[in-house]
């Protein structure tokens, strides 16, 4: 049985082999699995969790690449459906350390993971997983919006909702606060950075506020706890939040308190920020434990 289900965006990330170079001038790229669901599922598997990805890819070579790579990492891909029409979306990245990493998404008018439907997965198995992850990007279009909200409401374990606010992916960004509020109401833990929390106008009993290099603040049961950042030389900040989310979930599954889970998450995120890729940069448990000493 799976321990965690990760629902949402997956695709391919194309990272430039020439750093500090505008996209218009980059000549060659390296392909990686990317997107919240792909990264978090990989991060969980590398930390010893049994995760399943709930998403869609296209019926072409990039979709085959995503499926085979995740399976090789130990991710259960039974619920990674193949879309008969829409192709696996690429995301082009630029890398300008330490704090500028522009993304160019190819997801219009839609993408396979926005076509997720209840028939794509075993609803009972996903509902009974100990942890379920969902994101704000999954709410940007239907039928993914309804599928995501239904999965959050039906889940019987710990539900983590990552705000994942990307306004360029919404046809009407003004809709975001209302649908995000529905997701937050169904979640046990909400994760987001300062910009995302402000955009969503979050009201959640348990909130993890990410503050980048300054760490994070945990709001839980009416109490507030600051978790310091973990200093590293930043190569690429992309994927750090996904590593953070994965480590938080793994720590909760291990029975650790949320504040300690967030501390471990900040370290996992920092490890990824010190590397170039997202999915392939996710730390293994031995690496995370060594950095925590």
XYZ file of C-alpha atoms in Angstrom:
293
model
C 0.000 0.000 0.000
C 1.085 3.538 -0.673
C 1.896 5.849 2.238
C 1.529 9.152 0.385
C -0.375 10.351 -2.669
C 0.816 13.430 -4.563
C -1.779 15.004 -6.829
C -0.986 17.670 -9.402
C 1.395 19.089 -11.946
C 4.071 17.003 -13.666
C 6.043 17.544 -16.840
C 9.574 18.028 -18.068
C 11.933 20.788 -16.969
C 14.506 21.965 -19.496
C 17.472 23.407 -17.644
C 20.023 25.504 -19.540
C 23.531 24.164 -19.852
C 24.601 27.818 -20.027
C 23.987 29.526 -16.687
C 23.345 33.250 -16.297
C 22.162 33.349 -19.894
C 18.849 34.696 -21.243
C 16.494 32.060 -22.634
C 16.783 33.709 -26.062
C 20.511 32.912 -26.098
C 20.612 29.434 -24.537
C 21.691 26.794 -27.069
C 21.417 23.508 -25.172
C 19.308 22.126 -22.339
C 19.182 19.050 -20.129
C 15.821 17.385 -19.554
C 14.550 16.491 -16.082
C 11.246 15.412 -14.588
C 9.609 18.467 -13.044
C 6.461 19.929 -11.555
C 5.248 19.773 -7.957
C 3.891 16.238 -8.141
C 6.937 14.862 -9.923
C 9.383 16.556 -7.569
C 7.571 15.825 -4.314
C 6.901 12.196 -5.229
C 10.587 11.766 -6.040
C 11.597 13.510 -2.828
C 9.363 11.232 -0.764
C 10.674 8.081 -2.450
C 14.275 9.108 -1.828
C 13.424 9.669 1.834
C 12.116 6.109 2.163
C 8.371 6.766 1.759
C 6.139 4.744 -0.583
C 4.503 7.479 -2.719
C 2.084 7.407 -5.643
C 1.723 10.204 -8.177
C -1.802 11.133 -9.261
C -1.529 13.027 -12.519
C -1.444 12.753 -16.311
C 1.205 12.865 -19.034
C 0.949 12.808 -22.799
C 1.016 9.765 -25.060
C 4.476 10.588 -26.437
C 8.166 10.280 -25.654
C 8.278 12.915 -22.913
C 5.393 11.214 -21.139
C 7.215 7.887 -21.408
C 10.334 9.548 -19.981
C 8.417 10.922 -16.971
C 6.740 7.594 -16.257
C 9.866 5.457 -16.522
C 12.049 7.876 -14.549
C 9.584 8.121 -11.662
C 9.070 4.353 -11.591
C 12.830 3.833 -11.418
C 12.939 6.196 -8.421
C 10.404 4.044 -6.570
C 7.286 6.123 -7.261
C 4.055 4.194 -7.825
C 2.857 5.292 -11.280
C -0.403 3.307 -11.463
C -2.349 6.568 -11.163
C -0.232 8.484 -13.684
C -2.728 8.403 -16.532
C -1.954 8.890 -20.201
C -3.882 11.684 -21.871
C -4.992 10.760 -25.398
C -4.778 14.310 -26.742
C -2.708 16.816 -24.741
C 1.063 16.451 -24.711
C 3.427 16.487 -21.727
C 4.183 20.156 -20.981
C 7.756 21.480 -21.000
C 8.958 24.237 -18.699
C 12.021 26.221 -19.724
C 14.171 27.528 -16.896
C 16.781 30.243 -16.560
C 19.364 30.161 -13.787
C 20.664 33.428 -12.359
C 22.057 32.695 -8.861
C 21.374 33.459 -6.127
C 17.783 34.626 -6.440
C 16.485 34.876 -10.017
C 15.151 31.771 -11.741
C 12.564 32.726 -14.390
C 10.269 30.010 -15.744
C 8.548 29.838 -19.104
C 5.566 27.464 -18.977
C 3.998 25.752 -21.987
C 0.562 24.912 -20.581
C -1.906 26.877 -22.684
C -4.695 26.258 -23.431
C -4.371 23.311 -21.049
C -2.105 20.457 -19.938
C -2.657 16.753 -19.231
C -2.536 17.175 -15.438
C -5.369 19.725 -15.640
C -7.446 16.918 -17.161
C -7.219 14.641 -14.094
C -10.546 12.954 -13.462
C -11.825 10.618 -10.717
C -11.558 7.612 -13.031
C -7.787 8.108 -13.313
C -7.108 6.668 -9.859
C -8.434 4.429 -7.099
C -10.303 6.928 -4.918
C -10.367 4.625 -1.895
C -6.648 3.910 -2.003
C -5.822 7.604 -2.320
C -8.283 8.524 0.450
C -6.693 5.986 2.793
C -3.068 7.039 2.170
C -1.531 8.438 5.339
C -0.672 11.714 3.575
C -2.201 13.464 0.574
C -0.586 16.433 -1.174
C -2.438 18.865 -3.441
C -1.560 22.302 -4.820
C -3.046 25.582 -5.910
C -1.994 25.023 -9.518
C -4.290 22.006 -9.613
C -7.217 24.359 -8.995
C -6.523 26.574 -12.007
C -8.656 24.608 -14.469
C -11.437 22.041 -14.582
C -11.753 19.082 -14.272
C -8.579 19.115 -12.142
C -10.148 21.730 -9.836
C -13.114 19.555 -8.889
C -11.008 16.378 -8.757
C -8.510 18.039 -6.415
C -11.135 19.473 -4.067
C -13.018 16.160 -3.934
C -9.803 14.286 -3.114
C -8.958 16.746 -0.327
C -12.408 16.396 1.230
C -12.438 12.605 0.985
C -8.986 12.050 2.436
C -8.855 10.430 5.858
C -5.212 10.984 6.732
C -3.082 14.116 6.966
C -3.805 16.468 4.087
C -1.162 18.965 2.964
C -2.183 21.788 0.628
C 0.634 23.778 -0.988
C -0.622 27.179 -2.175
C 1.670 27.099 -5.240
C 0.473 30.488 -6.521
C 1.440 30.990 -10.177
C -0.814 33.745 -11.578
C 0.324 33.254 -15.190
C -1.247 29.776 -15.149
C -4.734 31.109 -14.340
C -7.114 32.367 -17.009
C -8.626 34.614 -14.331
C -6.295 35.028 -11.313
C -9.090 36.738 -9.366
C -10.705 33.321 -8.874
C -7.721 32.001 -6.922
C -8.560 33.228 -3.378
C -12.038 31.693 -3.396
C -11.007 28.246 -4.615
C -7.864 28.276 -2.473
C -10.083 28.945 0.540
C -12.064 25.796 -0.259
C -8.868 23.772 -0.400
C -7.509 25.309 2.806
C -10.747 24.442 4.598
C -10.280 20.783 3.646
C -6.564 20.651 4.520
C -4.837 19.822 7.789
C -1.680 21.751 6.904
C -1.300 24.665 4.490
C 2.141 25.546 3.119
C 3.076 28.726 1.283
C 5.483 31.617 1.078
C 4.632 35.181 2.035
C 3.427 36.172 -1.441
C 1.257 33.070 -1.726
C -0.319 33.519 1.693
C -1.172 37.116 0.873
C -2.644 36.175 -2.530
C -4.773 33.390 -1.084
C -5.897 35.423 1.943
C -5.324 32.261 3.942
C -7.361 31.339 6.964
C -6.063 28.006 8.207
C -5.654 26.554 11.711
C -2.229 25.165 10.804
C -0.026 27.187 8.462
C 3.615 26.774 7.503
C 4.892 30.109 6.215
C 8.069 29.710 4.157
C 10.487 32.639 4.385
C 13.250 31.526 2.010
C 16.740 31.798 3.439
C 15.198 33.072 6.705
C 13.599 29.690 7.354
C 9.914 29.312 8.163
C 7.272 30.122 10.752
C 4.802 27.510 11.991
C 1.353 28.638 13.134
C -0.281 25.749 14.972
C -3.009 25.580 17.623
C -2.836 29.341 18.123
C 0.924 29.269 18.734
C 3.778 30.559 16.583
C 7.248 29.028 16.220
C 10.118 30.301 14.087
C 12.414 27.796 12.384
C 15.768 29.204 11.228
C 17.052 28.779 7.697
C 19.919 26.482 6.719
C 22.686 28.470 4.997
C 24.023 27.246 1.633
C 25.501 28.740 -1.503
C 22.478 28.902 -3.795
C 22.874 27.482 -7.303
C 19.192 27.118 -8.209
C 16.279 27.874 -5.911
C 13.779 25.985 -8.092
C 12.566 22.790 -6.449
C 13.617 23.807 -2.955
C 9.984 24.221 -1.891
C 9.128 20.782 -3.226
C 11.996 19.204 -1.283
C 10.738 21.110 1.770
C 7.238 19.663 1.337
C 8.548 16.140 0.840
C 10.704 16.255 3.968
C 7.842 17.676 6.031
C 5.630 14.780 4.962
C 8.297 12.147 5.576
C 8.956 13.576 9.025
C 5.269 13.559 9.942
C 5.024 9.929 8.812
C 7.950 9.199 11.149
C 5.917 10.646 14.035
C 7.843 13.877 14.478
C 6.154 17.121 15.616
C 5.348 19.665 12.906
C 7.991 22.165 14.025
C 10.698 19.499 13.807
C 9.294 18.369 10.448
C 9.616 21.942 9.190
C 13.187 22.149 10.468
C 14.032 19.063 8.438
C 12.164 20.565 5.500
C 14.285 23.717 5.537
C 17.431 21.594 5.379
C 16.101 19.463 2.510
C 15.132 22.613 0.616
C 18.566 24.117 1.162
C 20.246 20.975 -0.184
C 18.246 21.242 -3.408
C 18.937 24.985 -3.670
C 22.658 24.172 -3.648
C 22.239 21.983 -6.763
C 21.113 22.653 -10.334
C 18.151 20.339 -11.001
C 14.832 19.784 -9.202
C 13.835 16.116 -9.217
C 17.354 14.747 -9.562
C 18.525 17.089 -6.798
C 16.128 15.707 -4.177
C 18.158 14.438 -1.209
C 18.155 10.860 -0.034
C 17.465 10.132 3.619
C 21.128 9.516 4.444
C 22.037 12.930 2.975
C 19.314 14.701 4.929
C 20.267 13.000 8.184
C 23.920 13.850 7.663
C 23.139 17.524 7.101
C 20.975 17.618 10.239
C 23.794 16.513 12.530
